[in-house]
Amino acid sequence: MTKMNRISALFSKAKEPILNVYTTAGYPHFEDTMTVLTALQEGGVDIIEIGMPYSDPVADGETIQQSNQASLDQGMSVAHLFTQLKDLRQTITVPVLLMGYINPVLQYGVEAFCAKCAAIGIDGLILPDLPMAEYEREYKAIFEAHGLFNIFLITPQTTDERIRHIDSVSKGFIYMVSSASTTGAKTGISSDQETYFERIASMNLQNPRLIGFGISDHSSFMKASKNASGAIIGSAFVKLIGQATDLRAEIVDFVQSIKGKK
Amino acid sequence: MSFQVDEQGYYGNFGGAFIPEMLYPNVEELRSRYLDIIADPVFQAEYDALLKDFVGRPTPLFKAERLSAKYNTKIYLKREDLCHTGAHKVNNTVGQILVAKRLGKNKIVAETGAGQHGVATATVCALMGMECIVYMGAIDIERQAPNVARMRMLGAQVVAAKSGSQTLKDATNEAMRHWINHPVDTHYIIGSVVGPHPYPDMVARFQSIISAEIRTQLQEKEGRDYPDYVIACVGGGSNAAGAFYHFLDEPRTALIAAEAAGKGVNSGHSAATTFLGKSGVLHGSKSLLMQTEDGQVIEPYSISAGLDYPGIGPMHAHLFESGRGKFYGITDEEALVAAVECSQLEGIIPALETAHALAVFEKLQAKPNEIVVVNLSGRGDKDLATYQNRLKLND
């Protein structure tokens, strides 16, 4: 193996809970993508997940849907996003994931898409509507040839047997959806959810886990991190940047407050 | 070549189950159980009894003498418009609500465009005492007010889908999101042969009663159990799937699909997916899809709300790609002309969707001794406002 994937490197050395923040590309304004990424890093984020906007994001709630549409309305596309990210690694050192739906990737061409990701310095992909069986059959070899980790989701309804299988094909981390819901539908962590977190923690999976959906502040972030390596924030962040008047300052402040550094 | 779904849920290059992990347990439960549930004799008896006594099956196969004379061939109309609720949609909702019961679900969610599937779903939910939520695009709620009222009268909750273009595509997104948020007690009744495997196959099976009856009825009337042509309109394609089903492997029967070309296939206002779409993934399956170069789904256009869908069922995409099916693009104007013709020659006012299938006679040039069956998928009452407006019936 030549160079360790940035995600693996992060998890192997992290001592504090890992914060992964999702942001929609080209939001709130078309040219804001790199500004948002830079501010996230400045605030101390550990992983950045960039959402590639899609017209029909079925796993997402209202906040992320609207940010996707607003970005598309300003002309965002996969090709434009790659252009905006061409110098990514001149400033951004944290691991970066692209999150999106499978259709725009198919239209770009899976091979070409992965090659472009590798050239830019993307570390992994989250494609919620790409099922595991399809991934193993048609995509795994291409992703791996370009050093891209495919991040799988598990939910409270996923059976132990399937979790074991997902663990065996995963690299980097497993994305643990905190409840049966779309993004941004619920906030806070209930005791039922904590029981679920503990159940998964006791399975001793080979991959670390990040918990997402319903994480919006320092308290829910810390609660989730008790039974996982960290957590993911999406809708709460997208809501913030949609209303921000001083984008950079408010992002830095948000990240620091989530991590309890303020 | 097989035209049935394979083990992986594919029809040739199309199909599959492209769903987020949140839906996997539900879809997998359905996939692993639907064939056994449907094959159970107790289920079959219950389904058949409801189709007979509640829906009013078998529907007649009517020899359309004056249309036959006009086009110099033998035209039969399969009268799905005479089904309870006024269209074929109820064949599927009766089947799926019985499946839902056996899966232990007590709540139903559905999407609807023109409202026909929503009404058919609300109807069976009332019959079975199940809670019913129907997502409908905010724009469709406005333009299909009578069907909204019918659903509410039947006790269903109609929820406006306010995302995206606020039509059928978005109502489907919202219904899927609702299912993600309520995975345990709710079954999603998809109204067409779309969605993740096993939906396209399951819906096709429930609609296949249409072609099963056509075979029996043609045998009685013509002494042979297959036609030379079966014609049906295709949006997602459920009535076409049902009308084609038992003829898929009958080489003597040509399968003819009528798509909505709107203001013309190349006008920029069309829903003719096989002409304008390319392979893509929407609502859980890979099929032909109208989309931008970037893979964003394009909002289609048709005068008919039931054909106003940017995709097509994977079975139909395979029929198209393999050449087994022949597809025609029918414009709004051609459909309106055909609707008037069927009304005035046969005394049957067809749904606007169905009118697209009726417009194919003009292009087909069938021979005098050939048998043409067209699936008269629905009645036109719901479209009266459009007919009044476009045909100036009140002047």
XYZ file of C-alpha atoms in Angstrom:
657
model
C 0.000 0.000 0.000
C 1.365 3.381 -0.983
C -0.349 6.117 0.986
C -2.843 5.659 3.794
C -6.323 6.967 2.994
C -6.904 10.175 4.977
C -9.998 8.655 6.616
C -8.076 5.678 7.990
C -5.292 7.965 9.147
C -7.773 10.167 11.004
C -9.512 7.306 12.816
C -6.257 5.658 13.774
C -4.918 8.747 15.544
C -8.089 10.530 16.770
C -8.302 10.941 20.536
C -11.393 13.118 20.687
C -14.831 12.544 19.105
C -14.730 13.016 15.347
C -16.986 15.664 13.832
C -18.126 15.184 10.242
C -20.108 18.064 8.764
C -22.253 17.817 5.633
C -22.604 20.805 3.365
C -24.416 21.129 0.048
C -22.135 22.156 -2.806
C -22.883 25.581 -4.254
C -24.919 26.626 -1.240
C -26.016 29.161 -0.147
C -24.434 30.674 -3.274
C -22.894 28.983 -6.267
C -19.377 30.260 -5.536
C -19.458 29.552 -1.763
C -18.296 25.918 -1.907
C -14.600 26.517 -1.155
C -15.368 29.326 1.308
C -17.520 26.937 3.344
C -14.923 24.153 3.210
C -12.133 26.461 4.323
C -14.194 27.846 7.209
C -15.137 24.335 8.323
C -11.496 23.362 8.459
C -10.573 26.560 10.260
C -13.231 25.797 12.889
C -11.684 22.396 13.494
C -13.931 19.969 11.649
C -12.479 16.475 11.237
C -14.237 15.292 8.054
C -16.114 17.240 5.389
C -18.954 15.679 3.443
C -19.879 17.599 0.303
C -23.397 17.003 -1.007
C -23.727 16.835 -4.788
C -27.161 18.363 -5.423
C -29.845 16.160 -6.967
C -33.360 16.912 -8.121
C -34.911 13.972 -6.238
C -33.056 13.314 -2.965
C -35.415 10.775 -1.365
C -33.372 10.123 1.772
C -33.265 13.808 2.651
C -35.676 15.995 4.565
C -36.855 19.466 3.701
C -33.759 21.473 4.665
C -31.313 19.516 2.518
C -33.836 19.149 -0.331
C -34.235 22.905 -0.496
C -30.493 23.486 -0.431
C -30.101 20.957 -3.279
C -32.730 22.735 -5.350
C -31.297 26.186 -4.623
C -27.870 24.990 -5.756
C -29.264 23.377 -8.928
C -31.222 26.537 -9.693
C -27.895 28.414 -9.706
C -26.518 25.965 -12.252
C -24.622 23.460 -10.115
C -23.682 20.128 -11.697
C -21.159 17.367 -11.047
C -18.865 18.869 -13.680
C -19.085 22.368 -12.140
C -18.416 20.948 -8.697
C -15.266 19.204 -9.920
C -14.097 22.526 -11.348
C -14.720 24.278 -8.012
C -12.773 21.541 -6.212
C -9.829 21.325 -8.586
C -7.420 22.961 -6.104
C -9.029 21.359 -3.047
C -5.842 19.899 -1.669
C -3.956 23.177 -1.787
C -5.953 24.307 1.240
C -7.989 21.421 2.648
C -6.095 18.760 4.557
C -8.975 16.976 6.337
C -10.644 13.943 4.720
C -13.328 14.870 2.190
C -16.281 12.725 1.126
C -18.727 13.304 -1.684
C -22.324 12.454 -0.841
C -25.037 12.175 -3.458
C -27.406 9.995 -5.396
C -26.365 7.428 -7.936
C -27.987 8.854 -11.079
C -25.724 11.885 -11.626
C -22.727 9.586 -11.035
C -24.031 7.131 -13.653
C -24.512 9.918 -16.163
C -21.009 11.280 -15.558
C -19.707 7.732 -15.976
C -18.659 5.715 -12.934
C -15.069 5.229 -14.093
C -14.608 8.873 -15.110
C -16.232 10.043 -11.886
C -13.942 7.951 -9.708
C -10.851 8.993 -11.666
C -11.772 12.648 -11.194
C -12.365 12.115 -7.445
C -8.971 10.497 -7.080
C -7.250 13.283 -9.004
C -8.843 15.963 -6.828
C -8.101 14.161 -3.579
C -11.547 12.904 -2.550
C -11.290 10.102 0.026
C -14.656 8.411 -0.152
C -18.238 8.388 -1.354
C -21.642 8.146 0.290
C -24.316 7.141 -2.222
C -27.403 6.183 -0.209
C -29.358 4.736 -3.129
C -26.512 2.519 -4.293
C -27.385 -0.804 -2.637
C -24.724 -3.081 -1.255
C -25.417 -5.916 -3.714
C -25.091 -3.577 -6.714
C -21.932 -2.096 -5.229
C -20.289 -5.472 -4.839
C -21.335 -6.600 -8.315
C -20.466 -3.571 -10.409
C -18.757 -0.756 -8.513
C -16.399 -2.107 -5.870
C -13.507 -2.854 -8.217
C -13.652 0.620 -9.781
C -13.897 2.431 -6.438
C -10.993 0.473 -5.022
C -8.817 0.999 -8.080
C -9.112 4.734 -7.372
C -8.577 4.407 -3.628
C -12.106 5.551 -2.791
C -13.880 4.280 0.310
C -17.584 3.577 -0.085
C -19.377 4.445 3.137
C -22.425 2.293 3.942
C -25.373 3.192 6.124
C -26.976 1.082 8.825
C -30.246 1.870 10.624
C -32.033 0.636 13.776
C -33.867 -1.832 11.500
C -30.735 -3.339 9.921
C -30.332 -6.941 11.061
C -27.171 -8.077 12.844
C -26.399 -10.429 9.969
C -26.551 -7.600 7.446
C -24.509 -5.314 9.716
C -21.793 -7.995 9.806
C -21.837 -8.192 6.016
C -21.703 -4.399 5.667
C -18.808 -4.355 8.137
C -16.953 -6.898 6.015
C -17.193 -4.810 2.820
C -16.742 -1.381 4.483
C -13.609 0.698 4.672
C -13.111 3.882 6.665
C -16.210 3.951 8.809
C -19.853 2.896 8.967
C -22.506 5.612 8.863
C -24.969 4.812 11.617
C -28.362 6.404 10.988
C -29.687 7.226 14.459
C -33.384 6.616 13.777
C -35.797 5.552 11.063
C -36.065 8.863 9.302
C -35.010 11.189 6.541
C -32.343 13.792 7.331
C -33.329 16.625 9.627
C -36.659 15.029 10.588
C -35.878 14.626 14.283
C -33.565 16.319 16.751
C -32.006 15.033 19.931
C -31.198 11.525 21.084
C -33.734 9.394 22.967
C -33.027 6.542 25.376
C -34.262 4.035 22.743
C -31.625 5.369 20.402
C -28.952 5.086 23.070
C -29.918 1.440 23.534
C -29.441 0.944 19.795
C -26.061 2.710 19.893
C -24.959 0.463 22.755
C -26.155 -2.676 20.950
C -24.068 -1.815 17.886
C -21.074 -0.807 20.018
C -21.168 -4.227 21.680
C -20.933 -5.994 18.308
C -17.196 -5.180 18.153
C -17.255 -4.371 14.454
C -13.941 -4.025 12.629
C -14.904 -0.563 11.317
C -15.400 2.521 13.487
C -18.814 4.193 13.406
C -20.072 7.745 13.058
C -23.650 8.516 14.055
C -25.775 10.806 11.918
C -29.373 12.128 11.694
C -30.710 14.151 14.621
C -27.339 15.551 15.728
C -27.537 19.329 15.928
C -25.626 20.656 18.953
C -22.831 19.958 21.440
C -25.028 17.871 23.710
C -26.372 15.509 21.010
C -22.866 15.334 19.509
C -21.359 14.227 22.834
C -24.207 11.813 23.530
C -23.762 10.120 20.157
C -19.986 10.032 20.575
C -20.260 7.983 23.770
C -21.018 4.875 21.708
C -19.225 5.699 18.472
C -16.108 7.454 17.229
C -18.045 10.598 16.545
C -21.024 12.036 14.735
C -22.259 13.695 11.579
C -24.167 16.972 11.334
C -26.058 17.908 8.174
C -29.388 19.689 8.298
C -28.499 21.887 11.297
C -25.404 23.122 9.458
C -27.204 23.669 6.154
C -29.880 25.643 8.002
C -27.164 27.804 9.570
C -25.373 28.660 6.323
C -28.697 29.322 4.591
C -29.303 32.157 7.068
C -25.754 33.299 7.742
C -24.806 36.932 7.257
C -21.089 36.382 7.935
C -20.531 32.939 6.457
C -16.942 32.345 7.572
C -17.305 33.604 11.135
C -20.592 31.795 11.764
C -19.236 28.493 10.422
C -16.097 28.679 12.571
C -18.246 29.522 15.574
C -20.683 26.655 14.850
C -17.950 24.020 14.566
C -16.245 25.217 17.736
C -19.492 25.200 19.687
C -20.351 21.668 18.557
C -16.940 20.455 19.648
C -17.240 22.318 22.935
C -14.221 24.512 22.202
C -16.137 27.667 22.961
C -35.488 -13.908 -24.565
C -37.377 -13.550 -21.298
C -39.624 -10.601 -20.653
C -40.203 -11.556 -17.032
C -38.210 -10.256 -14.126
C -35.049 -12.235 -13.214
C -33.684 -13.325 -9.825
C -31.891 -9.999 -9.301
C -35.043 -8.042 -10.068
C -33.997 -7.040 -13.575
C -35.725 -6.981 -16.945
C -32.708 -7.114 -19.248
C -30.687 -4.006 -18.372
C -33.449 -2.397 -16.339
C -34.899 -2.760 -12.845
C -33.113 -3.548 -9.593
C -33.700 -2.011 -6.184
C -31.808 1.283 -5.787
C -33.053 2.198 -2.354
C -31.478 3.767 0.709
C -30.666 1.398 3.567
C -33.598 2.858 5.540
C -36.001 1.154 3.119
C -34.065 -2.079 2.773
C -35.836 -4.070 5.526
C -39.299 -3.245 4.144
C -38.470 -3.876 0.535
C -36.571 -7.044 1.392
C -39.474 -8.349 3.474
C -41.794 -7.728 0.551
C -39.364 -9.289 -1.938
C -38.884 -12.422 0.078
C -42.591 -12.939 0.715
C -44.700 -11.571 -2.148
C -44.593 -14.631 -4.384
C -45.598 -17.004 -1.591
C -48.336 -14.656 -0.417
C -49.796 -14.306 -3.917
C -49.568 -18.047 -4.595
C -51.453 -18.943 -1.401
C -54.885 -20.366 -2.372
C -56.569 -18.481 0.486
C -55.109 -15.224 -0.832
C -56.165 -16.101 -4.377
C -59.718 -16.845 -3.287
C -59.963 -13.561 -1.387
C -58.438 -11.575 -4.267
C -60.691 -13.211 -6.881
C -63.806 -12.662 -4.776
C -63.030 -8.964 -4.317
C -62.302 -8.514 -8.017
C -65.627 -10.147 -8.857
C -67.933 -8.669 -6.245
C -66.271 -5.375 -5.328
C -64.479 -4.315 -8.523
C -67.030 -5.847 -10.887
C -64.811 -8.199 -12.894
C -64.614 -9.625 -15.435
C -64.840 -6.400 -17.397
C -66.415 -6.762 -20.851
C -64.430 -7.116 -24.070
C -66.566 -5.002 -26.367
C -66.503 -5.218 -30.170
C -66.363 -1.602 -31.309
C -68.296 -1.919 -34.591
C -68.221 1.674 -35.749
C -64.529 2.178 -34.927
C -63.844 -1.146 -36.676
C -65.712 0.060 -39.751
C -63.857 3.347 -39.770
C -60.411 1.735 -39.568
C -61.361 -1.342 -41.597
C -60.195 -3.856 -39.013
C -61.592 -5.682 -35.951
C -61.339 -3.485 -32.873
C -62.157 -4.663 -29.361
C -62.227 -2.447 -26.291
C -61.226 -3.972 -22.963
C -63.547 -2.085 -20.648
C -61.358 -1.316 -17.605
C -63.284 1.949 -17.382
C -66.116 -0.128 -15.927
C -64.063 -1.176 -12.907
C -65.206 0.261 -9.584
C -63.596 3.728 -9.201
C -63.418 4.090 -12.969
C -60.060 2.666 -13.982
C -57.775 -0.367 -13.856
C -55.860 1.042 -10.871
C -58.083 -0.778 -8.368
C -56.913 -4.242 -9.580
C -53.544 -3.430 -8.031
C -54.748 -1.729 -4.859
C -57.029 -4.675 -4.009
C -54.079 -7.031 -4.398
C -51.629 -4.882 -2.457
C -53.925 -4.207 0.477
C -54.324 -7.962 0.900
C -50.525 -8.287 0.810
C -50.235 -5.460 3.377
C -52.607 -7.292 5.718
C -50.510 -10.427 5.507
C -47.371 -8.415 6.238
C -49.067 -7.206 9.428
C -49.254 -3.566 8.333
C -52.160 -1.361 9.394
C -51.321 1.887 7.631
C -51.053 2.627 3.926
C -49.166 5.350 2.123
C -49.512 6.046 -1.604
C -48.640 8.608 -4.254
C -50.975 9.882 -6.906
C -50.795 12.086 -9.977
C -54.232 12.551 -11.501
C -55.770 11.038 -8.409
C -56.982 7.732 -9.890
C -54.507 5.608 -7.945
C -55.133 7.730 -4.854
C -58.872 7.126 -5.116
C -58.333 3.395 -5.728
C -56.069 3.247 -2.668
C -58.436 5.268 -0.456
C -61.242 2.943 -1.581
C -59.565 -0.297 -0.515
C -58.344 1.299 2.721
C -61.940 2.198 3.566
C -62.983 -1.340 2.678
C -60.325 -2.874 4.930
C -60.424 -0.293 7.701
C -56.830 0.849 7.239
C -55.437 4.325 7.762
C -54.598 5.948 4.408
C -52.244 8.793 3.557
C -51.971 9.914 -0.062
C -49.257 12.272 -1.267
C -50.215 14.402 -4.218
C -48.338 17.260 -5.863
C -49.610 20.654 -4.729
C -50.227 21.599 -8.375
C -52.121 18.354 -9.034
C -54.288 18.954 -5.947
C -55.411 22.171 -7.554
C -56.072 20.775 -11.020
C -57.691 17.476 -9.915
C -60.063 18.805 -7.253
C -62.840 16.198 -7.764
C -60.477 13.290 -7.046
C -59.117 15.080 -3.967
C -62.683 15.364 -2.714
C -63.340 11.678 -3.445
C -60.257 10.606 -1.461
C -61.251 12.783 1.499
C -64.833 11.501 1.387
C -63.384 7.984 1.584
C -61.543 8.979 4.752
C -58.028 9.346 3.348
C -55.639 12.090 4.372
C -54.395 13.919 1.265
C -51.033 15.591 1.804
C -49.643 18.168 -0.611
C -46.155 17.407 -1.925
C -44.568 20.841 -2.002
C -41.050 19.874 -3.033
C -39.575 20.123 -6.524
C -42.088 20.548 -9.315
C -45.037 19.610 -7.057
C -46.407 16.876 -9.350
C -46.369 13.048 -9.521
C -42.584 12.665 -9.355
C -42.468 14.694 -6.154
C -45.521 12.993 -4.671
C -43.614 9.714 -5.159
C -40.533 11.181 -3.432
C -42.707 12.298 -0.504
C -44.420 8.904 -0.223
C -40.991 7.223 -0.128
C -39.839 9.678 2.555
C -42.985 8.967 4.547
C -42.201 5.248 4.325
C -38.617 5.894 5.502
C -40.029 7.736 8.523
C -42.675 5.033 9.260
C -41.009 1.741 8.388
C -42.704 -0.584 10.836
C -46.469 -0.211 10.584
C -46.832 1.153 7.038
C -47.032 -0.452 3.592
C -46.402 1.654 0.500
C -48.859 0.900 -2.305
C -47.089 2.026 -5.472
C -49.590 2.649 -8.263
C -47.589 1.683 -11.317
C -45.012 -0.837 -12.529
C -42.230 1.390 -11.196
C -40.214 1.511 -7.981
C -37.714 -0.948 -6.556
C -37.989 -4.666 -7.217
C -40.377 -6.414 -6.466
C -42.900 -3.606 -7.113
C -42.818 -3.656 -10.931
C -43.361 -7.417 -10.969
C -45.946 -7.429 -8.198
C -48.025 -4.661 -9.771
C -47.771 -6.348 -13.200
C -49.043 -9.590 -11.682
C -52.029 -7.844 -10.111
C -52.823 -6.104 -13.396
C -52.293 -9.277 -15.436
C -55.953 -10.166 -14.845
C -56.612 -7.823 -17.795
C -54.799 -9.967 -20.362
C -55.973 -13.203 -18.722
C -59.556 -12.115 -19.352
C -58.766 -10.900 -22.875
C -57.530 -14.406 -23.763
C -60.659 -16.119 -22.477
C -62.980 -13.558 -24.016
C -61.280 -13.615 -27.426
C -61.491 -17.399 -27.456
C -65.252 -17.117 -27.002
C -65.729 -14.353 -29.546
C -63.121 -15.148 -32.193
C -62.152 -18.749 -31.597
C -58.552 -17.880 -30.804
C -56.992 -16.701 -27.585
C -54.642 -14.015 -28.851
C -55.059 -10.763 -30.805
C -52.754 -9.464 -33.524
C -52.252 -6.245 -31.595
C -52.675 -5.111 -27.999
C -52.582 -1.358 -27.570
C -52.237 0.475 -24.249
C -51.110 3.867 -23.045
C -47.937 4.090 -20.950
C -47.022 6.597 -18.255
C -45.376 4.372 -15.662
C -47.124 1.573 -17.521
C -49.369 -0.437 -15.203
C -52.357 -0.852 -17.505
C -50.045 -1.704 -20.393
C -48.196 -4.250 -18.247
C -51.516 -5.890 -17.388
C -52.770 -5.885 -20.968
C -49.463 -7.239 -22.344
C -48.661 -9.717 -19.580
C -50.079 -12.975 -20.972
C -48.972 -12.086 -24.507
C -45.332 -11.286 -23.674
C -44.242 -14.673 -25.014
C -46.880 -14.851 -27.775
C -44.992 -13.880 -30.957
C -48.228 -13.567 -32.943
C -49.294 -10.607 -30.790
C -47.685 -7.212 -31.380
C -47.408 -5.112 -28.222
C -48.129 -1.455 -28.893
C -47.497 1.296 -26.332
C -48.745 4.864 -26.645
C -46.674 7.486 -24.869
C -47.656 11.091 -24.295
C -45.790 13.295 -26.759
C -47.444 16.406 -25.306
C -47.032 19.299 -27.704
C -44.738 17.145 -29.873
C -41.862 14.793 -29.085
C -39.253 17.484 -29.754
C -41.242 20.476 -28.524
C -39.652 20.558 -25.076
C -43.131 19.865 -23.660
C -43.409 16.094 -23.796
C -43.496 12.953 -21.659
C -42.420 10.486 -24.373
C -39.784 8.701 -22.309
C -38.629 6.105 -24.836
C -37.985 8.875 -27.369
C -36.384 11.365 -24.977
C -35.005 9.322 -22.087
C -31.830 7.409 -21.462
C -30.841 4.859 -18.862
C -30.951 6.236 -15.325
C -32.145 5.614 -11.790
C -35.286 7.144 -10.286
C -37.617 5.978 -7.515
C -35.647 2.839 -6.842
C -35.133 1.308 -10.256
C -32.953 1.663 -13.313
C -34.964 2.427 -16.400
C -35.309 4.921 -19.211
C -35.520 8.377 -17.701
C -35.949 11.910 -18.986
C -32.989 13.786 -17.530
C -30.408 16.474 -18.131
C -26.850 15.675 -19.164
C -25.957 16.030 -15.460
C -28.491 13.370 -14.451
C -31.087 15.719 -12.964
C -34.632 14.525 -13.596
C -36.613 16.590 -16.093
C -40.208 17.471 -15.350
C -42.253 16.133 -18.259
C -45.385 17.598 -19.790
C -48.622 16.035 -20.978
C -52.237 17.166 -21.144
C -52.912 13.963 -19.223
C -51.825 14.030 -15.576
C -51.647 10.207 -15.537
C -48.975 10.086 -18.265
C -47.029 13.031 -16.878
C -44.101 10.973 -15.520
C -40.403 11.319 -16.454
C -39.715 7.566 -16.359
C -41.276 4.328 -17.487
C -41.501 0.915 -15.805
C -38.365 -1.231 -16.278
C -40.409 -3.944 -18.009
C -41.421 -1.441 -20.687
C -37.874 -0.103 -21.038
C -36.843 -3.685 -21.759
C -39.702 -4.203 -24.241
C -38.558 -1.047 -25.986
C -34.850 -1.846 -26.011
C -35.399 -5.430 -27.164
C -37.802 -4.373 -29.896
C -40.566 -6.594 -28.462
C -42.761 -3.545 -27.900
C -43.478 -0.822 -30.421
C -43.830 2.685 -29.021
C -45.774 5.587 -30.511
C -45.646 9.191 -29.304
C -49.147 10.668 -29.298
C -49.627 14.429 -29.007
C -52.234 16.225 -26.888
C -54.150 17.132 -30.042
C -54.173 13.573 -31.403
C -55.434 12.313 -28.047
C -58.236 14.877 -27.952
C -59.354 13.924 -31.462
C -59.354 10.237 -30.501
C -61.345 10.974 -27.323
C -64.062 12.688 -29.327
C -64.072 9.879 -31.889
C -64.501 7.134 -29.287
C -67.212 9.145 -27.533
C -69.194 9.779 -30.689
C -68.698 6.462 -32.500
C -69.013 4.138 -29.513
C -70.794 6.089 -26.786
C -67.832 5.796 -24.417
C -66.043 8.847 -23.025
C -62.478 7.681 -22.339
C -59.937 9.068 -19.894
C -57.351 11.351 -21.482
C -54.682 8.731 -20.789
C -56.700 6.089 -22.648
C -57.310 8.503 -25.522
C -53.571 8.277 -26.304
C -53.983 4.530 -26.919
C -57.070 5.135 -29.081
C -55.087 7.576 -31.225
C -52.866 4.722 -32.407
C -55.569 3.285 -34.780
C -54.780 6.067 -37.208
C -51.107 5.036 -37.363
C -51.442 1.273 -37.092
C -52.946 0.341 -40.456
C -54.163 -3.047 -39.307
C -55.612 -5.408 -41.931
C -59.362 -6.140 -42.163
C -59.091 -9.658 -40.744
C -56.706 -8.685 -37.932
C -57.810 -8.357 -34.336
C -56.858 -5.234 -32.403
C -57.494 -5.037 -28.672
C -57.118 -1.669 -26.988
C -57.100 -1.411 -23.232
C -59.724 1.169 -22.343
C -57.981 1.832 -19.074
C -60.260 4.476 -17.597
C -63.346 6.593 -18.001
C -63.272 10.260 -18.847
C -65.365 11.850 -16.109
C -62.276 13.089 -14.286
C -61.148 14.861 -17.468
C -64.399 16.670 -18.218
C -62.991 20.062 -17.225
C -60.137 19.617 -19.730
C -62.526 18.386 -22.424
C -64.894 21.300 -21.765
C -62.060 23.752 -21.983
C -60.158 22.325 -24.956
C -63.137 21.221 -27.042
C -65.203 24.319 -26.240
C -68.148 22.186 -25.165
C -69.852 25.026 -23.358
C -69.827 27.512 -26.224
